[in-house]
Coordinates of C-alpha atoms and ligand atoms in Angstrom, one line a residue:
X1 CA -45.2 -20.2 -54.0
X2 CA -48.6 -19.7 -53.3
X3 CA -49.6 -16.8 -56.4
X4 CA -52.3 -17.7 -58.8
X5 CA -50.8 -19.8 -61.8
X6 CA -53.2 -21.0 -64.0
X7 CA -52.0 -20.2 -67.5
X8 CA -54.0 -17.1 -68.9
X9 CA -52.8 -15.3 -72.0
X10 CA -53.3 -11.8 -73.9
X11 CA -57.0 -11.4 -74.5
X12 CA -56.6 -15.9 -75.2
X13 CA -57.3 -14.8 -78.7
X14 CA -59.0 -17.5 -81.3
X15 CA -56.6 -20.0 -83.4
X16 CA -55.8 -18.5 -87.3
X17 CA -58.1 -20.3 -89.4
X18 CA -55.7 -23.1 -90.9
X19 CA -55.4 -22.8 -94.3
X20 CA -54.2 -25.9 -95.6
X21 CA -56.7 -27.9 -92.9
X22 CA -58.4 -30.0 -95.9
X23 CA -54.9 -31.1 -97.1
X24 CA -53.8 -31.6 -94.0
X25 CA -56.6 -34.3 -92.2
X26 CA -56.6 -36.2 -95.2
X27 CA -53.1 -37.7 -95.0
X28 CA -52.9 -41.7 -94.4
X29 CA -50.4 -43.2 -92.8
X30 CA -48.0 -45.7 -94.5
X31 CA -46.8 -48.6 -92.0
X32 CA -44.5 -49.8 -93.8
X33 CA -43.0 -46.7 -95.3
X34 CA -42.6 -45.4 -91.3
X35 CA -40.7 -49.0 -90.2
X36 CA -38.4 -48.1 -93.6
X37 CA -37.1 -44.8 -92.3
X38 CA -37.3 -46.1 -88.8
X39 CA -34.9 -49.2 -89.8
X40 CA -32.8 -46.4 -91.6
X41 CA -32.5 -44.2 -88.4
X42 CA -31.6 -47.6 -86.0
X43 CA -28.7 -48.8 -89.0
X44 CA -27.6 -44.8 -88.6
X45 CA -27.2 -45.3 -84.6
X46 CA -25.2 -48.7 -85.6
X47 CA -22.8 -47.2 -87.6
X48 CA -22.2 -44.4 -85.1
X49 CA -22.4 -46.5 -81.3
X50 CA -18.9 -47.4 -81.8
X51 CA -17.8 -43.3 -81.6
X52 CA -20.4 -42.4 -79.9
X53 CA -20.8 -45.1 -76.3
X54 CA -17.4 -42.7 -74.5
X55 CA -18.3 -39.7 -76.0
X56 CA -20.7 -37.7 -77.3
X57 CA -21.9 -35.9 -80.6
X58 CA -21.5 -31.9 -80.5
X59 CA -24.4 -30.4 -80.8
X60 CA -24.3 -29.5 -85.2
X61 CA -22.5 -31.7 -87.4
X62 CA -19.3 -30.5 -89.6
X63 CA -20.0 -31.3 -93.3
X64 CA -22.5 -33.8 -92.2
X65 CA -20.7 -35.3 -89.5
X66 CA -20.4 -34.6 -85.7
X67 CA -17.1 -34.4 -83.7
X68 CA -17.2 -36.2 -80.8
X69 CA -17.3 -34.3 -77.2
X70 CA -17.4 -34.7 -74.2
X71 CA -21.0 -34.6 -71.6
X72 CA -20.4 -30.7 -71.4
X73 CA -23.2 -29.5 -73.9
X74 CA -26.6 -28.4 -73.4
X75 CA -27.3 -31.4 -75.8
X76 CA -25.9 -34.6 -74.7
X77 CA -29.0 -36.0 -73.2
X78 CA -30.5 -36.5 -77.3
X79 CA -27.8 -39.0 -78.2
X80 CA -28.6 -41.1 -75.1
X81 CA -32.6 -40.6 -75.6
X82 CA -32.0 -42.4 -79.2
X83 CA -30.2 -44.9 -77.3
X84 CA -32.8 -45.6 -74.9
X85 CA -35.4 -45.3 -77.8
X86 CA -33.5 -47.6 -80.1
X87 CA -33.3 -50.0 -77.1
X88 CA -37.5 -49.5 -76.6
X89 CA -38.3 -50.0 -80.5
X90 CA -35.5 -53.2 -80.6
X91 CA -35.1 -54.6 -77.7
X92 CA -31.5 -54.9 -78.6
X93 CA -29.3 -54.7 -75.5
X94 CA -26.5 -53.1 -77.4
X95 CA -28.6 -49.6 -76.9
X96 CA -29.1 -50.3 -73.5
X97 CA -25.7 -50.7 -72.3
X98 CA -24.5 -47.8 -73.9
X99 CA -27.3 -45.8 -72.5
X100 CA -26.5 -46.9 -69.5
X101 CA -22.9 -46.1 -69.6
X102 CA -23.8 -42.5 -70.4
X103 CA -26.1 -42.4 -67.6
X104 CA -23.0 -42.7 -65.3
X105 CA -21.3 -39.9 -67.1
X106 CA -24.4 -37.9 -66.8
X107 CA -24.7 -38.8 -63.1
X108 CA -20.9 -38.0 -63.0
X109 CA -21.6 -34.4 -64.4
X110 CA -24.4 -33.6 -61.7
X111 CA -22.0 -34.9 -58.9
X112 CA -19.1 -32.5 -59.8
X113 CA -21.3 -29.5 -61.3
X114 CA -20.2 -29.5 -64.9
X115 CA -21.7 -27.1 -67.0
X116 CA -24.7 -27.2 -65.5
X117 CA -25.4 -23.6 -64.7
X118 CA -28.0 -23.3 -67.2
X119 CA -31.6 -24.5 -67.7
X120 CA -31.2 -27.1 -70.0
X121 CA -30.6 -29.5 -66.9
X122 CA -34.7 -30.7 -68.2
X123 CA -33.2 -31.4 -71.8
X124 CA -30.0 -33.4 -70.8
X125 CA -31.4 -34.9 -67.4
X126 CA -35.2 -36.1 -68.6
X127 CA -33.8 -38.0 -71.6
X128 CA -31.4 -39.8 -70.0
X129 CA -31.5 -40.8 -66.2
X130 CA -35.4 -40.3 -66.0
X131 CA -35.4 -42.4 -69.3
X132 CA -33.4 -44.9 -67.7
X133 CA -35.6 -44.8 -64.5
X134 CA -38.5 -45.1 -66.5
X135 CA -37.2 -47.9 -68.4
X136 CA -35.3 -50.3 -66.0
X137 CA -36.1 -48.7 -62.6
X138 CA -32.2 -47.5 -62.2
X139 CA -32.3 -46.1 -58.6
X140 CA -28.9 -44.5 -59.1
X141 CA -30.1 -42.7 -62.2
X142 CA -33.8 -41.3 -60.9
X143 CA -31.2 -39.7 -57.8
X144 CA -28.9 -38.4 -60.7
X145 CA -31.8 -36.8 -62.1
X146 CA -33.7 -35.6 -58.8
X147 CA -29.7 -33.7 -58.6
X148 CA -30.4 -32.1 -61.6
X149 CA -34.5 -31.1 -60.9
X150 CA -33.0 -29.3 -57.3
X151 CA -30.8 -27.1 -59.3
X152 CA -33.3 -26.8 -62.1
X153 CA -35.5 -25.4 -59.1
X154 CA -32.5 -23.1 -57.8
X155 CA -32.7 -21.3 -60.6
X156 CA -36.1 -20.1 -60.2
X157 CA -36.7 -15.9 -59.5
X158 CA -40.0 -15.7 -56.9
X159 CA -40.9 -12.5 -57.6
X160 CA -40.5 -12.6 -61.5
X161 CA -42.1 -16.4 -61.4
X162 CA -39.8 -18.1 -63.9
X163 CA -36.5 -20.5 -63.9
X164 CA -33.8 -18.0 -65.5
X165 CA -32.4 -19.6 -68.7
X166 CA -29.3 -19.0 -68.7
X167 CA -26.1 -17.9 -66.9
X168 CA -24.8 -17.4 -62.8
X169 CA -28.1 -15.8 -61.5
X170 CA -25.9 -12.7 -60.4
X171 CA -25.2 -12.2 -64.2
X172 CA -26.6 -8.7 -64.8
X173 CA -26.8 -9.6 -68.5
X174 CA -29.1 -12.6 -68.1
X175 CA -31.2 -11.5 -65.0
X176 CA -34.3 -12.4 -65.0
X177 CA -34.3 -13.8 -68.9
X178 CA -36.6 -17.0 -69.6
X179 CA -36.8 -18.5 -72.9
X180 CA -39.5 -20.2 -74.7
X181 CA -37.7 -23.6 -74.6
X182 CA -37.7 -23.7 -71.4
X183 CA -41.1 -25.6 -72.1
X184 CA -39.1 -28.6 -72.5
X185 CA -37.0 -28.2 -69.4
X186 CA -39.9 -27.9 -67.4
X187 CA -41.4 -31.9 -67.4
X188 CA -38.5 -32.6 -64.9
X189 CA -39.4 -30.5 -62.4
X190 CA -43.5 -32.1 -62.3
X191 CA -41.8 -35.4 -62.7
X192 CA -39.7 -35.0 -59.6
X193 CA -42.0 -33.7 -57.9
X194 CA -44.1 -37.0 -58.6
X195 CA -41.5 -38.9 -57.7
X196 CA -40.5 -36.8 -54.2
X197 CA -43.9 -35.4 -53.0
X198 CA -42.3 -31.7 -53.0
X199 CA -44.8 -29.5 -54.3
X200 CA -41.4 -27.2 -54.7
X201 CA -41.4 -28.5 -58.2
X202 CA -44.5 -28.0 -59.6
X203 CA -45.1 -25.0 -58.0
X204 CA -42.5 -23.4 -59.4
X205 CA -43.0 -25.1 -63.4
X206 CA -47.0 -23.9 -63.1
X207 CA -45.7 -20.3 -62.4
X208 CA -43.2 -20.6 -65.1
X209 CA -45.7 -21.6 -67.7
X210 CA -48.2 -19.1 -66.7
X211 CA -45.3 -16.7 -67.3
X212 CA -44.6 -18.3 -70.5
X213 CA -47.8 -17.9 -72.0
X214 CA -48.7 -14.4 -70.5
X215 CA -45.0 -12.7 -72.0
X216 CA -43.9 -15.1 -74.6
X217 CA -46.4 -15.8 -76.2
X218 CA -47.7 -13.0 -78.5
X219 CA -51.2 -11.9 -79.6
X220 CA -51.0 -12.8 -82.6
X221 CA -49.8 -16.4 -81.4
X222 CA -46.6 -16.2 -82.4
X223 CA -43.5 -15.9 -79.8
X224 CA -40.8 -14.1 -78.5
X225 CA -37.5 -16.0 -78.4
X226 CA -36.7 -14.6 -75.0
X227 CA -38.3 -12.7 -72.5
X228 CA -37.0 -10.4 -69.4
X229 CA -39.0 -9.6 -66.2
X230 CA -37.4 -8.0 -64.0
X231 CA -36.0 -10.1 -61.1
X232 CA -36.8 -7.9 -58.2
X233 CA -39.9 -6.5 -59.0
X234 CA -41.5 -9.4 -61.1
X235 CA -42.4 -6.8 -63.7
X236 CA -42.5 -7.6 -67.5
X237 CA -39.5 -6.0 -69.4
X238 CA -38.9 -6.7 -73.1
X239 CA -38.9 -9.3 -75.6
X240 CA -35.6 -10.7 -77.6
X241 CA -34.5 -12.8 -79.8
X242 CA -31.2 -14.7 -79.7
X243 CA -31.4 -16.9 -82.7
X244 CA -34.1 -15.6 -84.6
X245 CA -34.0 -12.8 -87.7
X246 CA -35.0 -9.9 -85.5
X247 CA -36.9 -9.4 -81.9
X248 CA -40.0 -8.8 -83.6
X249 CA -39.9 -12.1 -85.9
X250 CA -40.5 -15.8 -84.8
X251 CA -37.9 -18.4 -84.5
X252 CA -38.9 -21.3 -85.7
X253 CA -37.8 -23.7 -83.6
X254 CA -38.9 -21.5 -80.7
X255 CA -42.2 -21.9 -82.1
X256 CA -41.9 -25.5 -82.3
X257 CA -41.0 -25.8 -78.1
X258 CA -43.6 -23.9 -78.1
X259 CA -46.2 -26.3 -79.6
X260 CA -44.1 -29.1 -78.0
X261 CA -44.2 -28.3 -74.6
X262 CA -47.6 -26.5 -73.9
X263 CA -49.1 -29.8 -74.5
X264 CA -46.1 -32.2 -72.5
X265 CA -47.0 -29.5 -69.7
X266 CA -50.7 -30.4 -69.8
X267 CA -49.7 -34.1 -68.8
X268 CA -48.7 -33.4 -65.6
X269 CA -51.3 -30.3 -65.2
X270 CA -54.2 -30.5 -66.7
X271 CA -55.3 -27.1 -67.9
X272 CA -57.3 -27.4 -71.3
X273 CA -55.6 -23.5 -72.1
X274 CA -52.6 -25.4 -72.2
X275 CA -53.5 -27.3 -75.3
X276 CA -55.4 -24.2 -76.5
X277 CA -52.2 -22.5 -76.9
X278 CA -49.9 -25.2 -78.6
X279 CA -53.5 -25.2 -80.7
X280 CA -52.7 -21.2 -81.9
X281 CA -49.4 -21.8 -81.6
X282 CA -49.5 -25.0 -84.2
X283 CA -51.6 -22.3 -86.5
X284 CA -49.7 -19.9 -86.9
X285 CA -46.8 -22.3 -87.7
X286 CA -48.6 -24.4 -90.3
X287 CA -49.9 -21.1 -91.8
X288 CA -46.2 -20.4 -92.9
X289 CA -44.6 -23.5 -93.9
X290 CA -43.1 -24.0 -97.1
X291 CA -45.0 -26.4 -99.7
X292 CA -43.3 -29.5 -98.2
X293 CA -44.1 -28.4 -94.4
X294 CA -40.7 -28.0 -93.3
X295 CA -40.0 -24.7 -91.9
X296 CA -37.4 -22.2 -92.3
X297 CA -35.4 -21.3 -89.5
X298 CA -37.1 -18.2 -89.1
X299 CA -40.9 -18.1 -90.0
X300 CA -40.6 -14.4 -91.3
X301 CA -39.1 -16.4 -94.1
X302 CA -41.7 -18.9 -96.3
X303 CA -39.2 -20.2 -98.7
X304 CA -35.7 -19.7 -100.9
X305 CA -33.4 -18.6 -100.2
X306 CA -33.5 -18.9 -97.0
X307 CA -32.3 -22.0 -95.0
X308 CA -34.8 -24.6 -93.7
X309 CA -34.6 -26.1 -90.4
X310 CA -35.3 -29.7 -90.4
X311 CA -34.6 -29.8 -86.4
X312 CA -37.4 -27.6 -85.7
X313 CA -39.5 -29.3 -88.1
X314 CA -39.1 -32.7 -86.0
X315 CA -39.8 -31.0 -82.6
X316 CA -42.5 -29.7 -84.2
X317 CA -44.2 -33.2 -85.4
X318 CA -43.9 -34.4 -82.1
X319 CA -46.0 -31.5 -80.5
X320 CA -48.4 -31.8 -82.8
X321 CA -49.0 -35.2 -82.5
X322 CA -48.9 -34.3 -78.7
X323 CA -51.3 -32.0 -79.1
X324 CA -53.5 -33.9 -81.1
X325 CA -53.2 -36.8 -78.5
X326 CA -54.6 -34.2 -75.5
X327 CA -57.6 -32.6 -77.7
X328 CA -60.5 -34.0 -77.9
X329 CA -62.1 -36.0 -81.0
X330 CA -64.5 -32.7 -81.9
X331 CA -61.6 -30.4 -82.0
X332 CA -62.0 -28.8 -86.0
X333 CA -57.8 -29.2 -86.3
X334 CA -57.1 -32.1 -84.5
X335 CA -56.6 -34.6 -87.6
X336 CA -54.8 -32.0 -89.5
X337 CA -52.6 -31.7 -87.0
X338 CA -52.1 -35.1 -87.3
X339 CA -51.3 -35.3 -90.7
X340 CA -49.2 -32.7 -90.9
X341 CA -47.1 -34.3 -88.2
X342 CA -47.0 -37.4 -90.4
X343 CA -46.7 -35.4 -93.5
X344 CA -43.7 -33.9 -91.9
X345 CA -41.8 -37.1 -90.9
X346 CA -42.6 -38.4 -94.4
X347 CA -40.8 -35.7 -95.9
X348 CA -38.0 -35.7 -93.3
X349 CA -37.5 -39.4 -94.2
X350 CA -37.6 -39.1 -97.8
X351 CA -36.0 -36.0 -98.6
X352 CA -33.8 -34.3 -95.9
X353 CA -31.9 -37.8 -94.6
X354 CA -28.2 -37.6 -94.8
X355 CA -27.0 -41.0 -96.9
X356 CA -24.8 -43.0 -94.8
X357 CA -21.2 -41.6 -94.6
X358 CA -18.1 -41.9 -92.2
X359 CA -18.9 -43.0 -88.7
X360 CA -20.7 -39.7 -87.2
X361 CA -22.5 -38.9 -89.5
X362 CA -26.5 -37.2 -88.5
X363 CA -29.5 -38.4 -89.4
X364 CA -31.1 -35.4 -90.3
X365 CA -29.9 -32.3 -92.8
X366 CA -30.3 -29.1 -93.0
X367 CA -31.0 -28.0 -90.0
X368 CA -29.7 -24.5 -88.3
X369 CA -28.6 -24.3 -85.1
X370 CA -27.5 -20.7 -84.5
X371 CA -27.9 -18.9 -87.9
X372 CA -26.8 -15.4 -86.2
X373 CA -23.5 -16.5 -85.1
X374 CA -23.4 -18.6 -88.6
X375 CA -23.0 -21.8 -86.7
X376 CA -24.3 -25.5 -87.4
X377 CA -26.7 -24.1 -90.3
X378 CA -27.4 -26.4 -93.3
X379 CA -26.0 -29.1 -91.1
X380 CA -27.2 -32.2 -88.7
X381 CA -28.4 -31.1 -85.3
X382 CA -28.8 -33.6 -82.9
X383 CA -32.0 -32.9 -81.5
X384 CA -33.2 -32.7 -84.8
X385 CA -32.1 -36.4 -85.0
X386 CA -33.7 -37.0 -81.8
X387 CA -36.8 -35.8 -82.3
X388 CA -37.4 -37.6 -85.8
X389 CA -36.8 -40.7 -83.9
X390 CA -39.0 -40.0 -81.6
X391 CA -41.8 -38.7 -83.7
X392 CA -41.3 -42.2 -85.9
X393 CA -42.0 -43.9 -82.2
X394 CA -45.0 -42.0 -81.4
X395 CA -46.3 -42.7 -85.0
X396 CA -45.9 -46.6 -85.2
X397 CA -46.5 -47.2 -81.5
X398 CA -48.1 -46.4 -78.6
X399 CA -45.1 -44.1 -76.1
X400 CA -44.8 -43.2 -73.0
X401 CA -42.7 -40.3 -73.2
X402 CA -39.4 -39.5 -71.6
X403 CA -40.3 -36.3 -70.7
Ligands
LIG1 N1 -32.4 -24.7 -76.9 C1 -31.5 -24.1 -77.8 C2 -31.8 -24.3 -79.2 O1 -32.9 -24.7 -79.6 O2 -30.9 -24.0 -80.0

């Protein structure tokens, strides 16, 4: 894997002026109005550890509350990542142990291959076992996850330079197809490559980022759901959405791995282009937000009727506040982004928080998780959930993320 990979991208045109940037930097943070929604987020993961220790929530809620599944979704690693999170922020042992019990199911899944032919090995595995690892130095979890980084890294096309997203690789439908949230997929592989010494890993995440930014990432700064190269050749093929309005639109939450994981990249390779790009990327989001700055699920849409999507709003508070975290003082949009990630959260926590209901029930409304197939939309999703916890950590504490 020896081909050039630092991350280049069409023309690496300038950031859209930000038109709310004023607005934006001037927001101040209130302590004790954070700790409030916090405190309302921990008494949520109370009333649901007792369903939710065996099993896990499905991926969107039904009228406001999630069945309960088993670990065979790409999403079961953001129940456990509130549990480890609750357990950071509270010290409370109760999240622990149940984080640790899913961490043997999760290890469980790796050992006998379930559901796991997919990318999202980054999203289940780095939220859980390297969490645990991180947390209390669980041996048997860091190998559970080092499972998950090797066939992570098996998925990985030479020639095209990118870990396929989804499907058995000798799928003809899926050949060669990476998606733009794969960003958040990718931290595993640097991180077990820190952990092993196998260049393997980061060798192949550099070339998939470089990929990332060079096909996914449009001109204009916006992005492509998904992208094909082809697999033999390594040439560029065509853009496509899967859960956005059209191929030509932008996905919201796309956008918002996007700003996310550009920047959680940068931690393990520091390229300032990286930041450059969530930068654009952040931009062009924030220049096509409703009035309250949460977005709808497609950002060809700016308002009603059209459903929001609180989920992607969350992801994207926590890339902009890992963004800001990577750019320097100077930067012009550095403090709005900062506010608007708080400005975000604030409105999460005061407007779009389901009350407390029957055991199950999210944290977050309104969110979308598949508005094409008319699934989970104007529902809970957890990652939504997660991600609001996890931007209330980063904005009352100093984190050291999971990813
Ligand atoms: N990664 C799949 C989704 O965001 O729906």
């Amino acid at each position: 894997m020896s081909q050039a990979s630092s991350v280049s991208t069409a023309g690496d045109p300038a950031r859209e002026p930000l038109t709310r940037r004023d607005a934006l930097q001037g927001r101040r943070s209130d302590r004790a109005a954070l700790d409030a929604i916090l405190a309302a987020v921990l008494a949520r993961i109370d009333a649901n550890l007792a369903v939710f220790t065996d099993a896990f929530p499905a991926p969107s809620s039904v009228d406001g509350v999630y069945p309960a599944i088993d670990n065979i979704e790409w999403t079961n690693g953001f129940w456990t990542g509130m549990l480890w999170l609750a357990y950071e922020v509270s010290g409370q042992e109760r999240y622990r142990q149940a984080a640790e019990r899913q961490v043997r199911s999760f290890k469980d899944r790796v050992d006998r291959r379930i559901n796991v032919d997919h990318h999202d090995l980054g999203f289940l595995y780095s939220l859980s076992c390297v969490a645990a690892y991180k947390l209390t130095g669980d041996l048997e979890a860091r190998d559970a996850a080092l499972a998950a980084a090797r066939l992570l890294l098996a998925r990985y096309l030479p020639q095209a330079g990118i870990i396929q997203a989804w499907g058995d690789l000798s799928d003809p439908d899926q050949a060669g197809r990476m998606i733009i949230d794969c960003n958040l997929n990718l931290p595993l592989l640097y991180w077990a490559s820190q952990v092993t010494g196998d260049r393997d890993f980061a060798d192949a995440a550099d070339r998939h980022i470089a990929q990332a930014a060079r096909y996914i990432v449009r001109p204009d700064s916006s992005t492509f759901h998904t992208f094909f190269m082809d697999p033999v050749s390594g040439a560029p093929r065509v853009g496509k959405t899967h859960q956005g309005f059209s191929d030509s639109s932008c996905w919201a939450r796309g956008q918002a791995w996007g700003i996310s994981g550009f920047p959680l990249v940068h931690r393990y390779k520091a390229d300032p282009s990286l930041l450059d790009l969530s930068a654009r990327l952040a931009n062009y989001y924030l220049n096509r937000l409703p009035s309250d700055l949460i977005c709808c699920w497609d950002l060809v849409f700016t308002g009603l009727p059209h459903e929001r999507d609180s989920s992607a709003a969350a992801i994207a508070a926590c890339g902009l506040l890992e963004l800001a975290r990577g750019l320097p003082l100077s930067d012009p949009d550095r403090a709005a982004y900062e506010g608007a990630a708080l400005a975000t959260v604030e409105t999460l926590g005061a407007r779009y928080m389901l009350p407390p209901g029957a055991p199950g029930t999210g944290v977050l409304d309104h969110a979308v998780y598949h508005m094409p197939n008319r699934v989970g939309v104007d529902e809970a999703c957890i990652w939504g959930d997660y991600f609001f916890l996890e931007a209330l950590v980063r904005l009352t504490r100093v984190w050291e993320p999971y990813w």
